[in-house]
Tab-separated table of C-alpha atoms and ligand atoms in Angstrom:
chain	number	residue	atom	x	y	z
A	1456	MET	CA	106.555	-41.510	170.729
A	1457	SER	CA	109.187	-42.503	173.340
A	1458	ALA	CA	108.417	-42.496	176.921
A	1459	LEU	CA	110.769	-39.406	177.331
A	1460	SER	CA	109.471	-37.605	174.215
A	1461	LYS	CA	105.891	-37.782	175.888
A	1462	VAL	CA	107.179	-36.700	179.232
A	1463	LEU	CA	108.612	-34.018	177.964
A	1464	ALA	CA	105.579	-32.944	175.951
A	1465	GLN	CA	103.483	-33.131	179.085
A	1466	GLU	CA	105.891	-31.232	181.073
A	1467	ILE	CA	106.114	-28.087	178.791
A	1468	ARG	CA	102.001	-28.145	178.943
A	1469	LYS	CA	101.771	-28.029	182.458
A	1470	ILE	CA	104.391	-24.962	182.443
A	1471	GLU	CA	102.439	-23.321	179.341
A	1472	ASP	CA	99.122	-24.267	181.466
A	1473	THR	CA	100.464	-22.558	184.745
A	1474	HIS	CA	101.768	-19.342	183.004
A	1475	LEU	CA	98.118	-19.112	181.487
A	1476	VAL	CA	96.736	-18.409	184.580
A	1477	GLU	CA	99.450	-15.891	185.526
A	1478	GLN	CA	99.043	-13.873	182.102
A	1479	THR	CA	96.455	-11.327	183.654
A	1480	LEU	CA	99.430	-10.085	186.033
A	1481	GLN	CA	101.892	-9.450	183.431
A	1482	LYS	CA	102.525	-5.398	182.726
A	1483	TYR	CA	104.561	-5.781	179.758
A	1484	ARG	CA	102.940	-8.825	177.678
A	1485	LEU	CA	102.631	-7.939	174.445
A	1486	THR	CA	99.546	-7.736	172.001
A	1487	HIS	CA	101.076	-7.518	168.421
A	1488	HIS	CA	104.318	-9.720	168.811
A	1489	LEU	CA	104.899	-13.163	169.147
A	1490	MET	CA	105.999	-14.332	172.518
A	1491	PRO	CA	106.688	-17.534	174.327
A	1492	PRO	CA	103.666	-19.119	176.009
A	1493	ALA	CA	106.327	-19.672	178.891
A	1494	GLY	CA	110.068	-18.917	179.573
A	1495	TRP	CA	112.605	-17.679	176.933
A	1496	LEU	CA	112.334	-17.399	173.244
A	1497	ASN	CA	115.127	-16.873	170.609
A	1498	ASP	CA	115.543	-17.135	167.106
A	1499	PRO	CA	112.878	-17.587	164.516
A	1500	ASN	CA	113.110	-20.988	162.904
A	1501	GLY	CA	111.270	-22.918	159.780
A	1502	LEU	CA	109.015	-20.223	158.652
A	1503	CYS	CA	107.167	-21.179	155.533
A	1504	TYR	CA	103.824	-20.847	153.722
A	1505	PHE	CA	102.416	-24.579	153.815
A	1506	LYS	CA	98.906	-25.689	152.806
A	1507	GLY	CA	97.451	-22.298	152.941
A	1508	ARG	CA	99.019	-21.396	156.255
A	1509	TYR	CA	101.845	-19.282	157.609
A	1510	HIS	CA	104.164	-21.441	160.027
A	1511	VAL	CA	106.422	-19.444	162.272
A	1512	PHE	CA	108.545	-22.013	164.796
A	1513	PHE	CA	111.047	-20.531	167.378
A	1514	GLN	CA	113.846	-21.462	169.596
A	1515	TYR	CA	111.835	-22.294	172.892
A	1516	SER	CA	113.217	-22.701	176.269
A	1517	PRO	CA	110.202	-23.394	178.399
A	1518	PHE	CA	112.189	-24.782	181.174
A	1519	GLU	CA	114.271	-21.882	182.228
A	1520	VAL	CA	113.559	-17.838	181.591
A	1521	GLU	CA	116.930	-17.079	181.211
A	1522	GLY	CA	117.192	-19.502	178.407
A	1523	GLY	CA	118.434	-23.352	178.417
A	1524	LEU	CA	117.451	-26.247	176.960
A	1525	LYS	CA	115.984	-25.622	173.478
A	1526	CYS	CA	113.200	-27.096	171.595
A	1527	TRP	CA	110.942	-25.352	169.203
A	1528	GLY	CA	107.589	-23.596	169.617
A	1529	HIS	CA	105.457	-23.233	166.848
A	1530	TYR	CA	102.696	-20.411	165.627
A	1531	SER	CA	100.666	-20.896	162.884
A	1532	SER	CA	98.376	-18.732	161.233
A	1533	GLU	CA	96.375	-17.922	157.894
A	1534	ASP	CA	96.695	-14.215	157.386
A	1535	LEU	CA	99.725	-13.429	159.835
A	1536	ILE	CA	97.008	-11.648	162.199
A	1537	GLU	CA	95.226	-14.401	163.912
A	1538	TRP	CA	97.717	-16.978	165.515
A	1539	ARG	CA	97.398	-20.326	166.591
A	1540	TYR	CA	100.024	-22.064	169.284
A	1541	GLU	CA	100.588	-25.362	167.715
A	1542	GLY	CA	102.595	-26.287	170.713
A	1543	ALA	CA	106.430	-27.605	170.763
A	1544	PRO	CA	107.004	-30.313	167.998
A	1545	LEU	CA	110.337	-30.872	168.232
A	1546	LEU	CA	111.982	-31.597	171.393
A	1547	PRO	CA	115.711	-32.473	172.601
A	1548	ASP	CA	114.737	-36.255	173.099
A	1549	SER	CA	117.147	-38.125	170.593
A	1550	PRO	CA	120.876	-38.582	171.228
A	1551	ASP	CA	121.893	-36.622	168.359
A	1552	ASP	CA	119.908	-33.404	169.920
A	1553	CYS	CA	119.795	-34.127	173.443
A	1554	HIS	CA	121.319	-30.719	174.740
A	1555	GLY	CA	119.126	-28.939	172.358
A	1556	VAL	CA	117.060	-28.580	169.083
A	1557	TYR	CA	119.142	-25.543	167.763
A	1558	SER	CA	118.041	-23.361	164.687
A	1559	GLY	CA	117.297	-24.496	161.189
A	1560	SER	CA	114.735	-23.725	158.427
A	1561	ALA	CA	112.003	-25.367	156.625
A	1562	LEU	CA	111.412	-26.157	152.953
A	1563	VAL	CA	108.061	-27.215	151.621
A	1564	GLU	CA	108.542	-29.625	148.477
A	1565	GLY	CA	106.298	-32.324	147.462
A	1566	GLY	CA	103.531	-31.611	149.463
A	1567	LYS	CA	105.436	-31.790	152.882
A	1568	MET	CA	107.172	-29.744	155.269
A	1569	HIS	CA	110.904	-30.497	155.384
A	1570	LEU	CA	112.604	-29.006	158.612
A	1571	PHE	CA	116.345	-29.121	158.844
A	1572	TYR	CA	117.977	-28.041	162.163
A	1573	THR	CA	121.117	-28.319	164.117
A	1574	GLY	CA	121.158	-31.090	166.888
A	1575	ASN	CA	123.642	-30.317	169.661
A	1576	VAL	CA	125.456	-32.354	171.883
A	1577	LYS	CA	127.628	-31.399	174.718
A	1578	LEU	CA	129.669	-34.311	175.988
A	1579	ASP	CA	130.568	-34.821	179.580
A	1580	GLY	CA	134.036	-33.549	180.666
A	1581	ASP	CA	136.155	-30.739	181.128
A	1582	TYR	CA	135.711	-29.227	177.630
A	1583	ASP	CA	135.772	-25.790	176.267
A	1584	TYR	CA	132.720	-26.309	173.896
A	1585	ILE	CA	134.229	-24.537	171.266
A	1586	ASN	CA	136.975	-26.453	169.778
A	1587	ASN	CA	135.821	-29.602	171.663
A	1588	GLY	CA	133.046	-31.224	173.752
A	1589	ARG	CA	130.526	-30.390	171.155
A	1590	VAL	CA	128.679	-32.636	168.471
A	1591	THR	CA	126.440	-30.672	166.301
A	1592	SER	CA	124.750	-32.117	163.194
A	1593	THR	CA	122.252	-31.405	160.568
A	1594	ILE	CA	119.053	-33.372	161.277
A	1595	HIS	CA	116.230	-33.553	158.734
A	1596	VAL	CA	112.481	-34.419	159.859
A	1597	GLU	CA	109.483	-34.144	157.446
A	1598	SER	CA	105.701	-34.024	157.854
A	1599	GLU	CA	102.435	-34.080	156.314
A	1600	ASP	CA	100.255	-31.765	157.998
A	1601	GLY	CA	102.829	-29.246	159.246
A	1602	ILE	CA	102.149	-29.697	163.004
A	1603	HIS	CA	102.977	-33.759	163.643
A	1604	PHE	CA	106.492	-34.538	162.179
A	1605	GLY	CA	108.030	-38.054	161.374
A	1606	GLU	CA	111.320	-39.722	162.428
A	1607	LYS	CA	114.579	-37.295	162.778
A	1608	ALA	CA	117.189	-38.514	160.532
A	1609	VAL	CA	121.200	-37.201	160.631
A	1610	VAL	CA	121.802	-35.958	157.280
A	1611	ILE	CA	125.266	-34.321	157.722
A	1612	PRO	CA	126.899	-35.837	160.528
A	1613	PHE	CA	129.440	-34.038	162.602
A	1614	SER	CA	132.133	-35.984	161.568
A	1615	ALA	CA	131.735	-34.668	157.748
A	1616	TYR	CA	132.127	-31.263	158.434
A	1617	PRO	CA	135.175	-29.676	157.111
A	1618	ALA	CA	138.506	-29.794	159.427
A	1619	ASP	CA	139.545	-26.567	159.698
A	1620	TYR	CA	136.007	-25.579	161.690
A	1621	THR	CA	135.544	-25.368	165.169
A	1622	CYS	CA	132.378	-27.397	166.572
A	1623	HIS	CA	130.410	-24.273	166.152
A	1624	ILE	CA	128.943	-25.139	162.780
A	1625	ARG	CA	125.051	-24.874	162.837
A	1626	ASP	CA	121.746	-23.446	161.549
A	1627	PRO	CA	120.814	-25.078	158.185
A	1628	LYS	CA	118.907	-22.620	155.886
A	1629	VAL	CA	117.581	-24.835	153.267
A	1630	TRP	CA	116.226	-23.780	149.412
A	1631	LYS	CA	115.351	-24.932	145.836
A	1632	GLN	CA	117.631	-23.580	143.248
A	1633	GLY	CA	116.531	-25.200	139.849
A	1634	ASP	CA	116.500	-28.696	140.136
A	1635	THR	CA	118.900	-28.626	143.407
A	1636	TYR	CA	118.395	-28.503	146.977
A	1637	ARG	CA	120.696	-25.984	148.474
A	1638	MET	CA	121.821	-25.369	152.323
A	1639	ILE	CA	123.943	-22.901	154.030
A	1640	LEU	CA	125.240	-23.165	157.556
A	1641	GLY	CA	126.929	-20.898	159.835
A	1642	GLY	CA	130.146	-21.461	161.333
A	1643	ARG	CA	133.257	-20.139	163.280
A	1644	LYS	CA	136.729	-21.462	161.862
A	1645	LYS	CA	139.852	-22.666	164.072
A	1646	ASP	CA	141.412	-19.456	163.409
A	1647	ASP	CA	138.500	-17.871	164.871
A	1648	ARG	CA	136.946	-16.139	161.693
A	1649	GLY	CA	133.187	-16.307	160.693
A	1650	ALA	CA	132.295	-18.116	157.336
A	1651	VAL	CA	129.502	-20.095	155.680
A	1652	LEU	CA	129.329	-23.156	154.368
A	1653	PHE	CA	127.172	-24.448	151.255
A	1654	TYR	CA	125.984	-28.051	150.590
A	1655	THR	CA	124.070	-29.279	147.766
A	1656	SER	CA	121.481	-32.493	147.458
A	1657	SER	CA	119.398	-33.599	144.792
A	1658	ASP	CA	117.012	-35.509	147.211
A	1659	LEU	CA	117.258	-33.582	150.524
A	1660	ARG	CA	118.924	-36.867	152.286
A	1661	ALA	CA	122.348	-36.807	150.910
A	1662	TRP	CA	124.469	-33.475	151.354
A	1663	SER	CA	127.618	-32.774	149.812
A	1664	PHE	CA	129.891	-29.937	150.732
A	1665	GLU	CA	129.991	-27.557	147.607
A	1666	LYS	CA	132.191	-24.645	149.215
A	1667	GLU	CA	132.954	-21.775	151.961
A	1668	VAL	CA	132.635	-18.234	151.342
A	1669	SER	CA	133.875	-15.909	153.950
A	1670	THR	CA	135.633	-12.252	153.987
A	1671	GLU	CA	139.636	-12.046	153.257
A	1672	GLU	CA	140.234	-10.316	156.705
A	1673	PRO	CA	138.033	-11.781	159.650
A	1674	PHE	CA	134.723	-9.831	160.040
A	1675	GLY	CA	133.873	-11.517	163.527
A	1676	TYR	CA	134.759	-14.983	164.746
A	1677	MET	CA	131.556	-16.530	164.213
A	1678	TRP	CA	128.577	-16.358	161.740
A	1679	GLU	CA	125.208	-17.601	163.243
A	1680	CYS	CA	121.923	-18.101	161.197
A	1681	PRO	CA	122.862	-17.471	157.778
A	1682	ASP	CA	120.524	-17.204	154.762
A	1683	TYR	CA	120.922	-16.269	151.097
A	1684	PHE	CA	118.465	-15.261	148.569
A	1685	GLU	CA	118.048	-13.525	145.100
A	1686	LEU	CA	116.030	-9.843	145.473
A	1687	GLY	CA	115.388	-7.347	142.945
A	1688	GLY	CA	117.964	-9.466	140.944
A	1689	ARG	CA	120.729	-9.208	143.609
A	1690	GLY	CA	122.288	-12.265	145.688
A	1691	VAL	CA	121.740	-11.349	149.295
A	1692	LEU	CA	123.755	-12.977	151.744
A	1693	SER	CA	122.417	-12.533	155.635
A	1694	VAL	CA	124.832	-13.439	158.611
A	1695	SER	CA	124.788	-12.863	162.176
A	1696	PRO	CA	128.207	-12.061	163.206
A	1697	GLN	CA	130.078	-12.406	166.181
A	1698	GLY	CA	132.990	-10.241	167.057
A	1699	LEU	CA	132.856	-7.064	165.337
A	1700	GLU	CA	134.380	-4.130	167.363
A	1701	ARG	CA	131.538	-1.601	168.444
A	1702	GLU	CA	131.762	2.178	166.708
A	1703	GLU	CA	129.946	5.066	167.057
A	1704	TYR	CA	127.333	4.347	164.097
A	1705	ARG	CA	127.564	0.689	163.577
A	1706	TYR	CA	127.773	-2.419	165.644
A	1707	GLN	CA	126.863	-0.853	168.549
A	1708	ASN	CA	125.097	-3.818	170.170
A	1709	VAL	CA	127.109	-6.844	171.650
A	1710	TYR	CA	126.398	-8.958	168.114
A	1711	GLN	CA	124.834	-7.807	164.939
A	1712	SER	CA	123.141	-9.045	161.963
A	1713	GLY	CA	123.265	-7.713	158.424
A	1714	TYR	CA	123.597	-8.619	154.849
A	1715	PHE	CA	126.123	-8.522	152.166
A	1716	LEU	CA	124.867	-7.727	148.525
A	1717	THR	CA	126.831	-10.182	147.095
A	1718	ASP	CA	126.375	-13.350	143.989
A	1719	VAL	CA	127.966	-15.907	146.374
A	1720	ASP	CA	127.843	-17.951	142.734
A	1721	GLU	CA	130.409	-15.608	140.778
A	1722	LYS	CA	133.077	-17.257	139.488
A	1723	ASN	CA	136.918	-15.690	139.366
A	1724	PRO	CA	136.844	-14.704	135.464
A	1725	ASP	CA	140.721	-15.916	135.486
A	1726	ASP	CA	140.313	-19.624	136.696
A	1727	GLY	CA	136.116	-20.250	136.566
A	1728	ALA	CA	136.625	-21.209	140.221
A	1729	PHE	CA	134.119	-19.989	142.891
A	1730	ARG	CA	134.898	-16.827	144.623
A	1731	LYS	CA	135.951	-17.728	148.224
A	1732	TYR	CA	136.007	-13.990	149.357
A	1733	ILE	CA	133.107	-11.781	149.603
A	1734	ASN	CA	133.993	-7.655	150.290
A	1735	ASP	CA	132.946	-6.764	153.827
A	1736	GLY	CA	132.550	-3.294	152.803
A	1737	THR	CA	129.187	-4.252	151.694
A	1738	PHE	CA	128.014	-5.454	155.058
A	1739	ARG	CA	124.590	-3.318	156.160
A	1740	GLU	CA	123.211	-4.313	159.606
A	1741	TRP	CA	119.412	-4.859	159.206
A	1742	ASP	CA	118.391	-3.010	162.254
A	1743	MET	CA	119.795	-0.362	164.503
A	1744	GLY	CA	117.954	-0.731	167.649
A	1745	PHE	CA	118.696	-2.621	170.581
A	1746	ASP	CA	117.025	-5.925	169.966
A	1747	PHE	CA	117.409	-7.545	166.884
A	1748	TYR	CA	119.257	-10.588	165.948
A	1749	ALA	CA	119.228	-14.197	163.962
A	1750	PRO	CA	116.554	-13.123	161.355
A	1751	GLN	CA	115.158	-15.492	158.826
A	1752	THR	CA	113.326	-15.116	155.447
A	1753	PHE	CA	111.090	-17.160	153.450
A	1754	THR	CA	108.671	-16.423	150.454
A	1755	ASP	CA	104.858	-16.702	151.082
A	1756	GLY	CA	101.964	-17.931	148.625
A	1757	LYS	CA	102.227	-14.242	147.120
A	1758	GLY	CA	105.758	-14.240	146.277
A	1759	ARG	CA	106.572	-11.724	148.948
A	1760	ARG	CA	110.084	-12.157	150.651
A	1761	ILE	CA	109.361	-11.938	154.397
A	1762	LEU	CA	111.819	-11.140	157.183
A	1763	ILE	CA	111.056	-11.860	160.997
A	1764	GLY	CA	113.830	-11.435	163.241
A	1765	TRP	CA	114.384	-12.284	167.179
A	1766	MET	CA	113.604	-9.076	169.023
A	1767	GLY	CA	116.240	-9.826	171.839
A	1768	MET	CA	120.126	-10.092	172.059
A	1769	PRO	CA	122.246	-12.704	173.521
A	1770	ASP	CA	124.683	-11.926	176.161
A	1771	ALA	CA	123.616	-8.554	176.447
A	1772	GLN	CA	123.492	-9.014	180.382
A	1773	GLU	CA	125.851	-6.606	181.254
A	1774	GLU	CA	123.703	-3.464	179.770
A	1775	TYR	CA	120.540	-4.734	180.137
A	1776	ILE	CA	118.428	-6.311	182.602
A	1777	ASN	CA	115.197	-7.488	181.137
A	1778	PRO	CA	111.833	-6.833	183.397
A	1779	THR	CA	109.935	-9.274	181.834
A	1780	ALA	CA	111.805	-12.250	183.268
A	1781	GLN	CA	110.462	-11.407	186.592
A	1782	GLU	CA	107.293	-12.241	184.626
A	1783	GLY	CA	108.161	-15.720	183.718
A	1784	TRP	CA	109.082	-15.043	180.292
A	1785	GLN	CA	111.648	-13.306	177.971
A	1786	HIS	CA	111.551	-11.935	174.287
A	1787	CYS	CA	109.588	-11.634	171.312
A	1788	LEU	CA	109.812	-11.836	167.597
A	1789	THR	CA	109.590	-8.911	164.979
A	1790	LEU	CA	106.582	-8.073	163.162
A	1791	PRO	CA	106.614	-10.269	159.579
A	1792	ARG	CA	108.425	-7.595	157.384
A	1793	GLU	CA	108.219	-7.354	153.449
A	1794	LEU	CA	111.641	-6.883	151.877
A	1795	THR	CA	112.283	-4.799	148.841
A	1796	ALA	CA	115.731	-3.667	147.273
A	1797	LYS	CA	116.193	-0.201	146.088
A	1798	GLY	CA	119.835	0.417	144.775
A	1799	GLU	CA	122.093	-0.709	147.154
A	1800	LYS	CA	119.999	-1.524	150.419
A	1801	ILE	CA	117.281	-3.719	151.265
A	1802	TYR	CA	114.124	-2.217	152.867
A	1803	GLN	CA	111.776	-3.516	155.376
A	1804	TYR	CA	108.124	-2.837	155.879
A	1805	PRO	CA	105.542	-4.467	158.128
A	1806	VAL	CA	103.314	-6.954	155.724
A	1807	GLN	CA	100.215	-4.629	154.529
A	1808	GLU	CA	98.171	-7.515	156.756
A	1809	PHE	CA	98.920	-5.515	159.531
A	1810	ASP	CA	97.227	-2.353	158.440
A	1811	ALA	CA	93.998	-4.550	158.876
A	1812	LEU	CA	94.451	-3.920	162.993
A	1813	ARG	CA	94.236	-0.235	162.798
A	1814	MET	CA	91.211	1.390	164.553
A	1815	GLU	CA	90.257	5.346	164.895
A	1816	CYS	CA	92.621	7.315	164.325
A	1817	CYS	CA	94.004	10.984	165.282
A	1818	LYS	CA	94.866	13.474	162.329
A	1819	LEU	CA	98.420	15.201	162.963
A	1820	ASN	CA	98.959	17.938	160.498
A	1821	SER	CA	101.682	20.872	161.234
A	1822	GLU	CA	99.097	23.120	158.873
A	1823	THR	CA	96.720	23.605	161.318
A	1824	ILE	CA	98.666	24.024	164.340
A	1825	CYS	CA	100.119	27.196	165.688
A	1826	ASP	CA	101.810	26.481	168.803
A	1827	ALA	CA	105.581	27.243	168.062
A	1828	GLY	CA	108.313	24.729	169.317
A	1829	LYS	CA	111.912	25.647	170.542
A	1830	ALA	CA	112.686	27.027	167.197
A	1831	GLN	CA	110.267	29.664	165.604
A	1832	ASN	CA	110.243	27.779	162.540
A	1833	MET	CA	109.147	24.184	164.175
A	1834	LYS	CA	105.581	23.078	164.683
A	1835	LYS	CA	104.597	20.729	167.624
A	1836	VAL	CA	101.504	18.720	168.782
A	1837	ARG	CA	100.853	16.483	171.485
A	1838	THR	CA	98.187	13.962	171.712
A	1839	ASN	CA	97.527	10.883	174.248
A	1840	VAL	CA	97.950	7.684	173.516
A	1841	ALA	CA	96.593	4.883	175.623
A	1842	GLY	CA	97.989	1.400	174.446
A	1843	PRO	CA	99.273	0.147	171.373
A	1844	PHE	CA	99.493	2.466	168.235
A	1845	ASP	CA	100.699	2.825	165.032
A	1846	LEU	CA	101.800	6.094	163.810
A	1847	GLU	CA	102.476	6.844	160.247
A	1848	LEU	CA	104.053	10.141	159.445
A	1849	GLU	CA	105.731	12.403	156.735
A	1850	VAL	CA	108.084	15.015	157.851
A	1851	GLY	CA	109.497	18.184	156.172
A	1852	GLY	CA	112.374	20.172	157.324
A	1853	ASP	CA	116.343	19.325	158.622
A	1854	SER	CA	115.188	18.024	162.194
A	1855	THR	CA	112.640	15.872	163.773
A	1856	GLU	CA	111.581	14.967	167.183
A	1857	ILE	CA	109.362	12.412	168.575
A	1858	HIS	CA	108.265	11.525	171.994
A	1859	LEU	CA	106.777	9.062	173.572
A	1860	GLY	CA	106.194	10.304	176.919
A	1861	ALA	CA	109.696	10.666	178.953
A	1862	ASP	CA	110.240	7.177	177.972
A	1863	LEU	CA	111.193	6.712	174.315
A	1864	SER	CA	112.429	9.481	171.655
A	1865	LEU	CA	113.716	9.424	168.289
A	1866	VAL	CA	115.696	12.643	167.201
A	1867	TYR	CA	116.789	13.001	163.588
A	1868	GLU	CA	119.028	16.031	162.787
A	1869	ASN	CA	122.268	16.722	160.938
A	1870	GLY	CA	121.945	13.607	159.056
A	1871	CYS	CA	121.723	11.065	162.029
A	1872	ALA	CA	118.824	9.224	163.601
A	1873	GLU	CA	118.920	8.845	167.274
A	1874	LEU	CA	116.923	6.458	169.613
A	1875	LYS	CA	116.757	7.234	173.039
A	1876	LEU	CA	115.345	5.449	176.238
A	1877	SER	CA	114.677	6.749	179.880
A	1878	GLU	CA	116.718	5.017	182.365
A	1879	GLU	CA	113.763	3.141	183.243
A	1880	ALA	CA	112.016	2.160	179.950
A	1881	GLY	CA	115.571	1.209	178.890
A	1882	ALA	CA	116.693	-1.085	181.651
A	1883	GLY	CA	119.851	-0.149	181.395
A	1884	ARG	CA	120.173	0.604	177.756
A	1885	ARG	CA	120.093	4.312	176.690
A	1886	ARG	CA	120.983	5.178	173.046
A	1887	ARG	CA	121.568	3.760	169.265
A	1888	LYS	CA	122.651	5.996	166.286
A	1889	ALA	CA	122.278	5.398	162.502
A	1890	ARG	CA	123.077	7.773	159.696
A	1891	LEU	CA	120.567	8.767	157.166
A	1892	ASP	CA	120.821	11.144	154.194
A	1893	GLU	CA	117.338	12.660	154.718
A	1894	LEU	CA	114.297	12.143	156.958
A	1895	LYS	CA	110.795	11.926	154.851
A	1896	GLU	CA	109.033	9.371	156.771
A	1897	VAL	CA	108.485	8.062	160.042
A	1898	ARG	CA	106.058	4.738	161.049
A	1899	ILE	CA	106.188	3.435	164.537
A	1900	VAL	CA	104.659	0.466	165.687
A	1901	ALA	CA	104.428	0.478	169.337
A	1902	ASP	CA	103.240	-2.642	171.233
A	1903	THR	CA	103.107	-2.469	175.410
A	1904	SER	CA	106.882	-2.976	175.857
A	1905	ALA	CA	108.148	-3.349	172.509
A	1906	VAL	CA	108.760	-0.653	169.390
A	1907	GLU	CA	109.431	-1.087	165.815
A	1908	ILE	CA	110.515	2.359	164.156
A	1909	TYR	CA	110.727	2.257	160.173
A	1910	LEU	CA	112.283	5.265	158.912
A	1911	ASN	CA	112.018	6.396	155.061
A	1912	ARG	CA	109.505	2.940	154.652
A	1913	GLY	CA	111.973	0.985	156.043
A	1914	GLU	CA	115.554	2.464	154.838
A	1915	VAL	CA	116.701	2.294	158.386
A	1916	VAL	CA	115.124	0.346	161.326
A	1917	PHE	CA	114.974	0.178	165.022
A	1918	SER	CA	113.594	-2.563	166.893
A	1919	THR	CA	113.690	-2.227	170.650
A	1920	ARG	CA	111.826	-3.356	173.797
A	1921	TYR	CA	110.853	-0.621	176.405
A	1922	PHE	CA	109.211	-0.626	179.527
A	1923	PRO	CA	107.101	2.595	180.038
A	1924	ALA	CA	106.020	3.207	183.486
A	1925	GLU	CA	102.296	3.853	182.587
A	1926	THR	CA	100.542	2.677	179.393
A	1927	LYS	CA	98.718	5.752	178.686
A	1928	LYS	CA	101.205	8.653	177.575
A	1929	TYR	CA	101.452	11.667	175.333
A	1930	LEU	CA	102.859	11.416	171.771
A	1931	GLU	CA	104.560	14.455	170.695
A	1932	ILE	CA	106.099	15.494	167.419
A	1933	LYS	CA	108.182	18.613	166.746
A	1934	ALA	CA	108.961	19.300	163.070
A	1935	GLU	CA	109.008	22.317	160.373
A	1936	ALA	CA	106.171	20.011	158.543
A	1937	PHE	CA	104.562	17.099	159.253
A	1938	ARG	CA	101.427	15.319	158.434
A	1939	GLY	CA	100.010	12.026	159.292
A	1940	ARG	CA	98.000	9.923	161.697
A	1941	VAL	CA	98.086	7.689	164.745
A	1942	TYR	CA	95.814	4.660	164.731
A	1943	ALA	CA	95.149	2.917	168.272
A	1944	LEU	CA	95.355	-0.753	166.986
A	1945	ALA	CA	93.085	-3.891	167.518
A	1946	GLY	CA	94.864	-6.622	169.160
A	1947	MET	CA	96.130	-9.695	167.138
A	1948	THR	CA	94.875	-12.727	168.472
A	1949	PHE	CA	97.028	-15.442	169.762
A	1950	SER	CA	95.100	-18.649	170.876
A	1951	LEU	CA	97.409	-20.890	173.096
B	1044	FRU	C1	121.586	-17.427	167.645
B	1044	FRU	C2	121.775	-19.064	168.098
B	1044	FRU	C3	121.906	-19.981	167.229
B	1044	FRU	C4	121.543	-21.175	167.768
B	1044	FRU	C5	120.525	-21.022	168.616
B	1044	FRU	C6	120.408	-21.723	169.885
B	1044	FRU	O1	120.720	-16.831	168.572
B	1044	FRU	O2	122.972	-19.214	169.055
B	1044	FRU	O3	123.190	-19.810	166.492
B	1044	FRU	O4	121.151	-22.258	166.834
B	1044	FRU	O5	120.907	-19.707	168.995
B	1044	FRU	O6	119.451	-21.467	170.690
C-alpha cells in the first residue's frame, strides 16, 4: 500500500468514527436501507454474490457531504438482512483515478472477484471537462477474498475509445456470455447524443471494441450506468439517460433511469450486420418516484436477477434541499429487488428475505369496517404506525387513497397513480404521477426517511426520500374494498 493510500484510508476511518458517535443525533437515519457511514453516497457498484456473501459497493464521498472526490465504499451480507461495512477498498490513489474512482461492476470468475470501474482524471487548466480536459479509462482489479484488492490495471485507456465521443465514457458493466466476456459502457457522443459501447475479451485483460448502440433520433445527450442482461427470453438494456424533456407522466425528474426491451445482438436481415439503432418507443422508466437513479443488476446463487438503485438524484438542487446534509450524510440505496419479466414490462419486488423482518401486524379489512368515507361506497380505516413498517394490501374498486399522516399520500383514480408529499416532508418536492390501467395491490415499505411503494407487485414503483416531522403517525386507507396487513419491522443490522 502506498503512503498516499494509507493516509487516505486513515482519514476516511477517522471521519467514519467521528460520524459514528454522532449517529444518535440523526433524526433521519435509516434502519432498512444502506446509507453511507459518513458523507455522500451515490450509485450502487460491483454488485455480486461471491463465496457465500452478497457484496454491495457504492460511490462514496466521505470527505464532502455534497459529493466530491469519489471512492468505493463496501457492504457485505450473507442474507441481505444483516450487513457488515467492509471499509473503502478502492481509493483515488493512482494517476489514473486521482479525481475519482467512478462507477463500475463486478464479475465472479475463476474463484476471484474482478472489479471494473472508471478512473476519472481532470487535467489542470481552462477546460469544459466535457469535450476536453478529462481523461477516463477502464480499470481492472481483482480479489481472492472480496475484501482486499490487488494492483490496478488500465484495460482500456482513454486514447482507445472511439474518436466521435466526448470525454464522458464510463461505468463499465461486465458479464460472461458463453466463452466470451462482454462489457458495456455509457457515453456522450460529440453530437450530444447518448449511446452505449460494447467491448469483448477472452481473458478480462485485453478488450476490443465491438459496436455502438443508440437510438436513431437522440434520446438524451448522455447515457450513464448501462447494464445489459436477459430476462424471460428478452434482452434488457438499462441506461440512465440525461437530457430528456419533462412530461406530465414521464421523465418528471431531472434525469431518468429505464430500460429498452431489445436484443442488442439482433442482426439486420438484409446485410447480416448488427443493428445500430434501437427503438426508443420501448423505453420504460424503472421507477416513478423522486429518488431513483443509476441502478445495477446481478444474478445471485439462487439464479435471481436482483436490482439495486441509488435512492437519490443528481443535480436536483433546484427543487430539493435534502435535510440529511445537516446530519452529515446524504442518500441511500434501494432495497434489493427481484426482477421478473411479464409481457412488455419488468416487475420489481423486494427480495423475499426482507419478509423475515416482519413482526406483529395489524389486519386491515374493509368488510369489517362500517365507517363510510367521502363517497357512500368508500370504506376507510385508520391505524397508528410508529417507526418503520411494511404494508401489504389488496384493493378493489376504481379509486384508492393511502395517507401517511399529513406527510405523504398515494391517490389512485382514473388510471393514474399520484404520489404527493407535504411541503415539509418533500423538502421542496411535491408530486409524481404514473399511468396504471388498474390497481389491485399496494405494498409500502416505509423507513424513517425513505419510502418504497410497489403497485401491483412491482408493475409500477415509486421510491422517494421523505422527511416526516414525527415518527409516530396514522396510516389511513380509503377504497371500496381492501384487505391486508401492516407489519412493524425489526431493524436490519448494519455493523460499521
Ligand atoms: C451516475 C454517475 C456515474 C459516474 C458516477 C460518479 O450517478 O455520474 O456516471 O460514474 O456517478 O460518482
